[in-house]
Coordinates of C-alpha atoms in Angstrom, one line a residue:
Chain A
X21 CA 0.0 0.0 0.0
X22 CA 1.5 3.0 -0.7
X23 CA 1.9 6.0 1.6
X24 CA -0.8 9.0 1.6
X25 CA 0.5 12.1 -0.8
X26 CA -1.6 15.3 0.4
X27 CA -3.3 17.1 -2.5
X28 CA -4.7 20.4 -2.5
X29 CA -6.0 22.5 -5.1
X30 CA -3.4 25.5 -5.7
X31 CA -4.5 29.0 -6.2
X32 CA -1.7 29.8 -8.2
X33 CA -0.8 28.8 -12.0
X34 CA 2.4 30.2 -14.1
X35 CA 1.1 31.7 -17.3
X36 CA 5.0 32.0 -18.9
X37 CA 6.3 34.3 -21.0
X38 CA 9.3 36.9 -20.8
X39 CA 9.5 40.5 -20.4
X40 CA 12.7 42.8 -20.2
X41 CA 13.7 46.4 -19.4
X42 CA 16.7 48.4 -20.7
X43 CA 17.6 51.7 -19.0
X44 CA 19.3 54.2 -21.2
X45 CA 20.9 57.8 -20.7
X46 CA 17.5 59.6 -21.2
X47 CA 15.2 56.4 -22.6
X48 CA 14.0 53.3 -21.7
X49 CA 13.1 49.8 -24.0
X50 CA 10.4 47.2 -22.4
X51 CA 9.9 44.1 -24.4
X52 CA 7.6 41.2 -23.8
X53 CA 5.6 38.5 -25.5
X54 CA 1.9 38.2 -26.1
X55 CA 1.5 34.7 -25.6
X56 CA -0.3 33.0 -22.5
X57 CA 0.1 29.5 -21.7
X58 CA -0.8 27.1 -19.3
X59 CA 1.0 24.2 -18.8
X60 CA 1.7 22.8 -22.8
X61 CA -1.3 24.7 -23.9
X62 CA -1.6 27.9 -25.2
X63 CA -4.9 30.0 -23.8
X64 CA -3.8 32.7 -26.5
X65 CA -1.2 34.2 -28.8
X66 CA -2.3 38.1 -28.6
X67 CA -2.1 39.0 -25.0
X68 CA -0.2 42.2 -23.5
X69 CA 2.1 42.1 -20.3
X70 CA 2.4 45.9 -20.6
X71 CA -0.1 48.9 -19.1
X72 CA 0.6 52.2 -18.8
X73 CA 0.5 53.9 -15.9
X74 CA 1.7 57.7 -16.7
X75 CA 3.0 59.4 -20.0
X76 CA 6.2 58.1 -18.6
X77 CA 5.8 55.3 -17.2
X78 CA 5.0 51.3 -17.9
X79 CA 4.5 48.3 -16.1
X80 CA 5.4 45.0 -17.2
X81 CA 4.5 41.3 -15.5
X82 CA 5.2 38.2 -15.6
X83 CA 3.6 34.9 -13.9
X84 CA -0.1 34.7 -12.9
X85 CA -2.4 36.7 -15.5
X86 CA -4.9 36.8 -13.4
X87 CA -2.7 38.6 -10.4
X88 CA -1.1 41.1 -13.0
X89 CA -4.4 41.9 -14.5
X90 CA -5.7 42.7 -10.5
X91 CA -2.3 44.6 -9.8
X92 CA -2.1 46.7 -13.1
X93 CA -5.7 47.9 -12.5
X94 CA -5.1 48.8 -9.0
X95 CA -2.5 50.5 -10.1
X96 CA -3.7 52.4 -12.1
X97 CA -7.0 53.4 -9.6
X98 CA -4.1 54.9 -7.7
X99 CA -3.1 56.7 -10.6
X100 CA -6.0 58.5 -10.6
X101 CA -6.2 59.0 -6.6
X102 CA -3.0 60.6 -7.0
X103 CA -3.5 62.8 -9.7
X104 CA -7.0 64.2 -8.2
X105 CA -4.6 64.7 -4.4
X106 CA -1.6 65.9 -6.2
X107 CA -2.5 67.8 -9.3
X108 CA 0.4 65.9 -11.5
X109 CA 1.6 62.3 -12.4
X110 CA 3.3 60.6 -10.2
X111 CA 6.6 60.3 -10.8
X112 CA 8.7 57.1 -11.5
X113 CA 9.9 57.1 -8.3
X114 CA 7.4 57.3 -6.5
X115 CA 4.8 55.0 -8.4
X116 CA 8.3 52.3 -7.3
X117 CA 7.6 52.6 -4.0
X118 CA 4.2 52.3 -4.5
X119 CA 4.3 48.9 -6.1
X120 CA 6.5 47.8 -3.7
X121 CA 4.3 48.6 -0.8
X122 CA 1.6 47.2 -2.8
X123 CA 3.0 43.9 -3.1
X124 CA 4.2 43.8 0.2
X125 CA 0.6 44.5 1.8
X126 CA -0.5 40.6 0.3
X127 CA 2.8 39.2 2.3
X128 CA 1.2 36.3 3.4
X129 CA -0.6 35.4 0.4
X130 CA 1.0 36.9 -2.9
X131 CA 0.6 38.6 -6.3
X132 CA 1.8 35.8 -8.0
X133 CA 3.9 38.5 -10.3
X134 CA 7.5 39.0 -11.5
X135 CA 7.1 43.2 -11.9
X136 CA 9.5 45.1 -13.8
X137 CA 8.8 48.8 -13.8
X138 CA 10.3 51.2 -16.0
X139 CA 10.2 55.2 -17.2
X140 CA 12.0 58.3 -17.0
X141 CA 13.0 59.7 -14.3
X142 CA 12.2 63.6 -13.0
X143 CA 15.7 64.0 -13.9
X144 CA 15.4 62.8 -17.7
X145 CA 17.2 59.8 -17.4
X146 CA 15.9 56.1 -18.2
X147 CA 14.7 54.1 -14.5
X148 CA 14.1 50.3 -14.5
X149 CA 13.2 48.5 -11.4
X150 CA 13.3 45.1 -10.8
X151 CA 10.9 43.2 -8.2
X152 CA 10.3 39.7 -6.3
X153 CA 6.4 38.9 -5.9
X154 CA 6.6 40.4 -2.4
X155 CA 7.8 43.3 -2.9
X156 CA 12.1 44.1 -2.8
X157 CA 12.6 46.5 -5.3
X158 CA 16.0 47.4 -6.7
X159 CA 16.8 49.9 -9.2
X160 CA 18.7 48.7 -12.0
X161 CA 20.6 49.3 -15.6
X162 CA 18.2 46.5 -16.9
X163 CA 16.4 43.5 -15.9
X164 CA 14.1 40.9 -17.0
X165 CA 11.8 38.1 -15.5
X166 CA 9.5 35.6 -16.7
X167 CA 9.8 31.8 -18.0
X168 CA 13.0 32.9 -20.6
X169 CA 14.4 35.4 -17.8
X170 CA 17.4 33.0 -17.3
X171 CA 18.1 33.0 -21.2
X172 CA 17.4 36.6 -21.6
X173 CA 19.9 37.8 -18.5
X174 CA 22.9 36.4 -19.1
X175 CA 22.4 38.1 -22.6
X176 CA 22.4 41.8 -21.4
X177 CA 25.1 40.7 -18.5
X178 CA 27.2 40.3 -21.7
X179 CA 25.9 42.7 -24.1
X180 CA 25.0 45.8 -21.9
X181 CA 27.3 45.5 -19.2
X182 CA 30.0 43.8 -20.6
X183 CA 31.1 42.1 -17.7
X184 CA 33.7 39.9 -17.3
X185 CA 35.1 40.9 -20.8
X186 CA 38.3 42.5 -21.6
X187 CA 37.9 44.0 -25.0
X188 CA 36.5 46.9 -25.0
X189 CA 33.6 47.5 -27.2
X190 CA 31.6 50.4 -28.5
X191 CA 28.4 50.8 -26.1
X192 CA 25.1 51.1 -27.8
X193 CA 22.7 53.8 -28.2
X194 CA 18.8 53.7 -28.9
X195 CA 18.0 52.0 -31.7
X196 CA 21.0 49.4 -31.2
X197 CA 19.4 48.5 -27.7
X198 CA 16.3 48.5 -29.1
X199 CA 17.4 45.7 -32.3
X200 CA 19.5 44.6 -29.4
X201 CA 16.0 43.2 -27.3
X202 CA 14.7 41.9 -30.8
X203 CA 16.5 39.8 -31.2
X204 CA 16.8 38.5 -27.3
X205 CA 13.6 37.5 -27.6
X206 CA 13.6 36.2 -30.7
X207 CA 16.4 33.6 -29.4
X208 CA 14.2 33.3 -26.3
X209 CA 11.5 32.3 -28.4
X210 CA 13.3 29.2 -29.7
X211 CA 14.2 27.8 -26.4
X212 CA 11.9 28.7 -24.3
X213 CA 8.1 26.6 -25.1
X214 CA 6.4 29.2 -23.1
X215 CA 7.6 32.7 -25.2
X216 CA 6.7 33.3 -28.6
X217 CA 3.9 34.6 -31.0
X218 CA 4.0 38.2 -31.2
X219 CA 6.0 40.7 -28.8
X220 CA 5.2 44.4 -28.1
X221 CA 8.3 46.8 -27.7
X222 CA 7.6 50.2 -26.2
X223 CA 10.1 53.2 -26.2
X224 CA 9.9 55.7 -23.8
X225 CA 11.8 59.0 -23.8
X226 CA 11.2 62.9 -23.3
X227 CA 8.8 62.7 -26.7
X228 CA 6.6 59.9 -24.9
X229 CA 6.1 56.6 -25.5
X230 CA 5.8 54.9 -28.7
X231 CA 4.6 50.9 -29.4
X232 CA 6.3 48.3 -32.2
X233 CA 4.9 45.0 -32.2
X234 CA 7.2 42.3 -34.5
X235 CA 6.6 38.9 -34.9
X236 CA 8.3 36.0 -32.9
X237 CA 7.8 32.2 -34.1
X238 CA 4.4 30.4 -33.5
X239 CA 5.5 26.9 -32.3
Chain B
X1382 CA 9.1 47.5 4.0
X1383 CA 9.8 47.1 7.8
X1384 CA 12.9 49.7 8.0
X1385 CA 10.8 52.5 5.9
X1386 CA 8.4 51.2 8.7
X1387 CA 10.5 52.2 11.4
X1388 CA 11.4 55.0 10.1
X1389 CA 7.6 56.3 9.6
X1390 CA 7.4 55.2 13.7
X1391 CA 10.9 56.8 14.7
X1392 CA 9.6 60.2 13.1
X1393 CA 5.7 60.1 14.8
X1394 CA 7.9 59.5 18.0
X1395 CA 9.5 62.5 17.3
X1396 CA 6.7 64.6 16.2
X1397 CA 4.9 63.3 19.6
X1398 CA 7.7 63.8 21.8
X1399 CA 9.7 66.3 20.5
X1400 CA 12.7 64.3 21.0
X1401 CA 14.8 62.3 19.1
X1402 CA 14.0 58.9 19.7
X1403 CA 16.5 56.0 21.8
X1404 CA 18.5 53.7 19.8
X1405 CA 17.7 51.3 23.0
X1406 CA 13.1 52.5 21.9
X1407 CA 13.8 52.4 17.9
X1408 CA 15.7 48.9 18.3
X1409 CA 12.3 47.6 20.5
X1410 CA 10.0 48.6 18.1
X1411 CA 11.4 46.8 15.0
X1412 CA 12.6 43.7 17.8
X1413 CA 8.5 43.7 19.1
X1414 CA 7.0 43.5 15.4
X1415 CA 9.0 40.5 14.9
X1416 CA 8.1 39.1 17.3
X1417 CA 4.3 39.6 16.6
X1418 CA 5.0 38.2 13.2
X1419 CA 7.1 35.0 14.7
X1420 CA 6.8 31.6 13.1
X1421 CA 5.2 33.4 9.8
X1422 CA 8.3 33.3 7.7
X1423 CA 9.8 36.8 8.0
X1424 CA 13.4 36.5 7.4
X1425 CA 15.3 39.6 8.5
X1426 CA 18.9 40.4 10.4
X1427 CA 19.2 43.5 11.2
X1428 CA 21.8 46.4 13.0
X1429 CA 20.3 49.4 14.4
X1430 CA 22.9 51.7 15.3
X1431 CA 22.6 55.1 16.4
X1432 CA 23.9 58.2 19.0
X1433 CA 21.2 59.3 21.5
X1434 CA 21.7 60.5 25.4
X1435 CA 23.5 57.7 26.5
X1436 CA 26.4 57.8 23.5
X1437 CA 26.5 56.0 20.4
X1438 CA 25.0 52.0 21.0
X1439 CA 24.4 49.4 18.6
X1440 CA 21.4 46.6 18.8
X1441 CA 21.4 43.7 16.5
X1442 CA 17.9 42.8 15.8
X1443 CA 16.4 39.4 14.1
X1444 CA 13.5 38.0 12.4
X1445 CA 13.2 35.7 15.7
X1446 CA 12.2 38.8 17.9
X1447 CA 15.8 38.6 19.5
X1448 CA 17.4 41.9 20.4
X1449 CA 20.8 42.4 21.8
X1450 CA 23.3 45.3 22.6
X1451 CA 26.7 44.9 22.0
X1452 CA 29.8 46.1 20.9
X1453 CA 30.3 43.6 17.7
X1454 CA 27.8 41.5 15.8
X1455 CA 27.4 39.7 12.4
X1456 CA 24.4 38.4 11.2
X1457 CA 23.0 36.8 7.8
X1458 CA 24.3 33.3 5.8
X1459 CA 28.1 34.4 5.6
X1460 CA 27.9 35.6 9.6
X1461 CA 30.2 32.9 10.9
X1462 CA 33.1 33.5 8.3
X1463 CA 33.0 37.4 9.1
X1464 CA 32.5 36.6 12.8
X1465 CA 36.1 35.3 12.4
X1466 CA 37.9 37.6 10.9
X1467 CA 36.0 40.7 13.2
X1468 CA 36.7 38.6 16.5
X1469 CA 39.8 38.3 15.3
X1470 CA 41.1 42.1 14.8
X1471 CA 38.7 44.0 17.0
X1472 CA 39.2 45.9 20.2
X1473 CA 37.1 48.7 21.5
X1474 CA 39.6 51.3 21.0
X1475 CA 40.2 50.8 17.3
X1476 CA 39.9 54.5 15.2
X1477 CA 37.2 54.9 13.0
X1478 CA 39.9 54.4 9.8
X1479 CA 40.9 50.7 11.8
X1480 CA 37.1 50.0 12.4
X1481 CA 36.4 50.8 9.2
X1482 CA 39.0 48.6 7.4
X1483 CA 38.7 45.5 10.0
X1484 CA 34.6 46.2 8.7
X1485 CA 35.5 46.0 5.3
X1486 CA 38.0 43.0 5.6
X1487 CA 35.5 40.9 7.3
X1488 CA 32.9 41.2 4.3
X1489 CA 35.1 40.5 2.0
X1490 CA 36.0 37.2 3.3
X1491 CA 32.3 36.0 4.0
X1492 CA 31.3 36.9 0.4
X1493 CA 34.7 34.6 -0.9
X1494 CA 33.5 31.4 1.4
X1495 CA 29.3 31.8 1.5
X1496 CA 28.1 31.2 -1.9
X1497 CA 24.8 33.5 -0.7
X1498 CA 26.9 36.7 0.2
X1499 CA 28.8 39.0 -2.7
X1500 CA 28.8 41.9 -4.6
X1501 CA 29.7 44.9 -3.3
X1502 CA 30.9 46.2 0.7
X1503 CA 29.4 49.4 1.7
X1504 CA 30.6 50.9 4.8
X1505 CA 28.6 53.4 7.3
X1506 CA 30.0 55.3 10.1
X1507 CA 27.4 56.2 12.9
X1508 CA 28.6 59.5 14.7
X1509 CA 26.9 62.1 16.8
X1510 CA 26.0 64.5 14.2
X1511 CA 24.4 61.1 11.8
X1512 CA 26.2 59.3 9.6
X1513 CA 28.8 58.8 6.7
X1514 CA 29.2 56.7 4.3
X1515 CA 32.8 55.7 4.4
X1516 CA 32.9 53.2 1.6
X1517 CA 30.1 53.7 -1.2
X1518 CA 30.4 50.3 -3.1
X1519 CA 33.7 48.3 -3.0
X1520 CA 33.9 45.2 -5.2
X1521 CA 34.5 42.4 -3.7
X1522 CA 36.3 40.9 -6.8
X1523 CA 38.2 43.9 -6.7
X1524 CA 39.2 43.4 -2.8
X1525 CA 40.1 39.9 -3.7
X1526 CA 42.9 40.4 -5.5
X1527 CA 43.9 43.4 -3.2
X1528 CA 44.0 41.2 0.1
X1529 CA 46.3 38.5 -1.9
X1530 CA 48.7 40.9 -3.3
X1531 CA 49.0 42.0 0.2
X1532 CA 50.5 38.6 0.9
X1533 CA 52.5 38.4 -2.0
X1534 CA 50.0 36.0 -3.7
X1535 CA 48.0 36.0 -7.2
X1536 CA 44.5 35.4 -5.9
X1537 CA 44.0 32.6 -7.7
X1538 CA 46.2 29.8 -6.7

């Protein structure tokens, strides 16, 4: 007879996909794919990670849909408390905090999400912070998270920071970062099952933000 | 979350009392939620160090609800290695340049033997009128190769 194996229902479930941040000297790139999965099945191929929250600002998150779709609207109620208390956006900054406290707040019983915020600063230049699902925000060049997060790190470790190489070579600027998460994703795509179909890139800098979408394989 | 906490409390004390809060009060009042939270999973080590009427003190607080003043503590996965090195060199009337060093020494060598501790050493100093930041963000690697040369070695026999 074999020995009794507890099951319980879970009220979690991983939805995949990748998303990434890239900070520059007065801009910011977010990438992420569309497609939501569960398990070896794919719930759909045309589904955003990405809301934003001010004229300079955008969330991105991975993990639990569900959770993210909760969070991002929350968020985005306290957009509007703010802006009726304060007369303005929030700033970057501040809107960090707030996610962080946010997450924190459900300590005992999570947003299943993998956050990465990003925008420009009040100072002009490119913020992207990085966050846990409860909450320990960091401030950071450029991050990712997700299913392909792995793959898609040790990437920019290489191309962005260049560390742990001694040749020196020629950093890049806007539209080489943005080609630069293109094709990230694209090789993300072919080894990770859970990222693929479509992926949105958004570019934010002092004239706002603008959306490219570009196709990633379908398998 | 907890330290912005404390701060929030720290400055209400101060607002309340018009006085600058204890190191021995602030150090309770992280110590005491802790403790409320025990057995729920926080994990948190923690040094509250500070000036107030009785001189400068130092309080190492944990996720346990355990509170203790001292003169020297280490605390986190790498504690043990640093606790060796900072038994090793210290003595109460070290300067503030030998403190700082012996603090900076003893990082270094719990980030080369715990796998979970590296990075970078920041160093504070605590004084009456607030405090410094002595070292903003050493590299470890960097401090590697520094303490071997200092013993006429490579680094990476």
């Amino acid at each position: 007879m074999q020995a009794p194996v507890e099951q319980r229902w879970s009220p979690y479930a991983d939805n995949g996909g990748t998303c990434m941040g890239v900070a520059g000297e007065d801009f910011v790139v977010v990438a992420a794919d569309t497609r939501l999965s569960q398990g070896y099945s794919i719930h759909t191929r045309n589904c955003s990670k990405v809301t934003q929250l001010t004229d300079k600002c955008v969330i991105a998150s991975c993990g639990m849909k569900s959770d993210a779709i909760t969070l991002h609207k929350h968020l985005k109620a306290r957009m509007v408390m703010y802006e009726h208390q304060h007369r303005r956006q929030p700033s970057v900054t501040a809107i960090a905090q707030m996610l962080s406290t946010t997450l924190y707040y459900k300590r005992f019983f999570p947003y299943y999400t993998f956050n990465v915020l990003c925008g420009v600063d009040d100072e002009g230049k490119g913020a992207v912070y990085n966050y846990d699902a409860i909450g320990n925000m960091e401030r950071v060049p450029y991050t990712t998270s997700g299913s392909g997060s792995a793959l898609v790190m040790s990437v920019l470790d290489a191309q962005i920071a260049k560390s742990n190489q001694t040749i020196a070579t020629p950093s890049l600027d806007k539209a080489g970062i943005v080609e630069l998460c293109k094709d990230v994703l694209s090789s993300v795509g072919e080894r990770d099952i859970h990222t693929g179909d479509y992926a949105e890139i958004f570019l934010i800098d002092a004239a706002g933000i603008s959306k490219t979408e570009f196709d990633l394989k379908l398998d | 979350f907890w330290e912005r906490h404390l701060n929030r409390l720290c400055r209400m004390h101060e607002l309340r009392e018009k006085e600058r809060i204890s190191v021995a009060a602030a150090s309770k009042l992280l110590a005491n939620i802790f403790w409320q939270y025990r057995g729920q999973g926080l994990s948190c080590g923690t040094m509250v160090a500070g000036w107030d009427k009785k001189g400068p003190s130092l309080y190492m607080v944990d996720d346990n609800g355990d509170r203790h003043k001292g003169n020297v503590f280490s605390v986190g996965s790498g504690s043990t290695f640093a606790y060796g090195v900072l038994d090793t060199g210290y003595s109460y009337d070290l300067t503030v340049e030998e403190a700082v060093e012996l603090g900076r020494r003893s990082i270094y060598h719990a980030t080369h033997r715990d796998g979970a501790s590296g990075g970078v050493v920041r160093v504070y100093h605590v004084h009456e009128k607030g405090w410094t930041k002595m070292i903003a963000g050493e590299d470890v690697n960097k401090l590697h190769y520094m303490y071997a040369a200092e013993k006429n070695l490579r680094g990476d026999e």
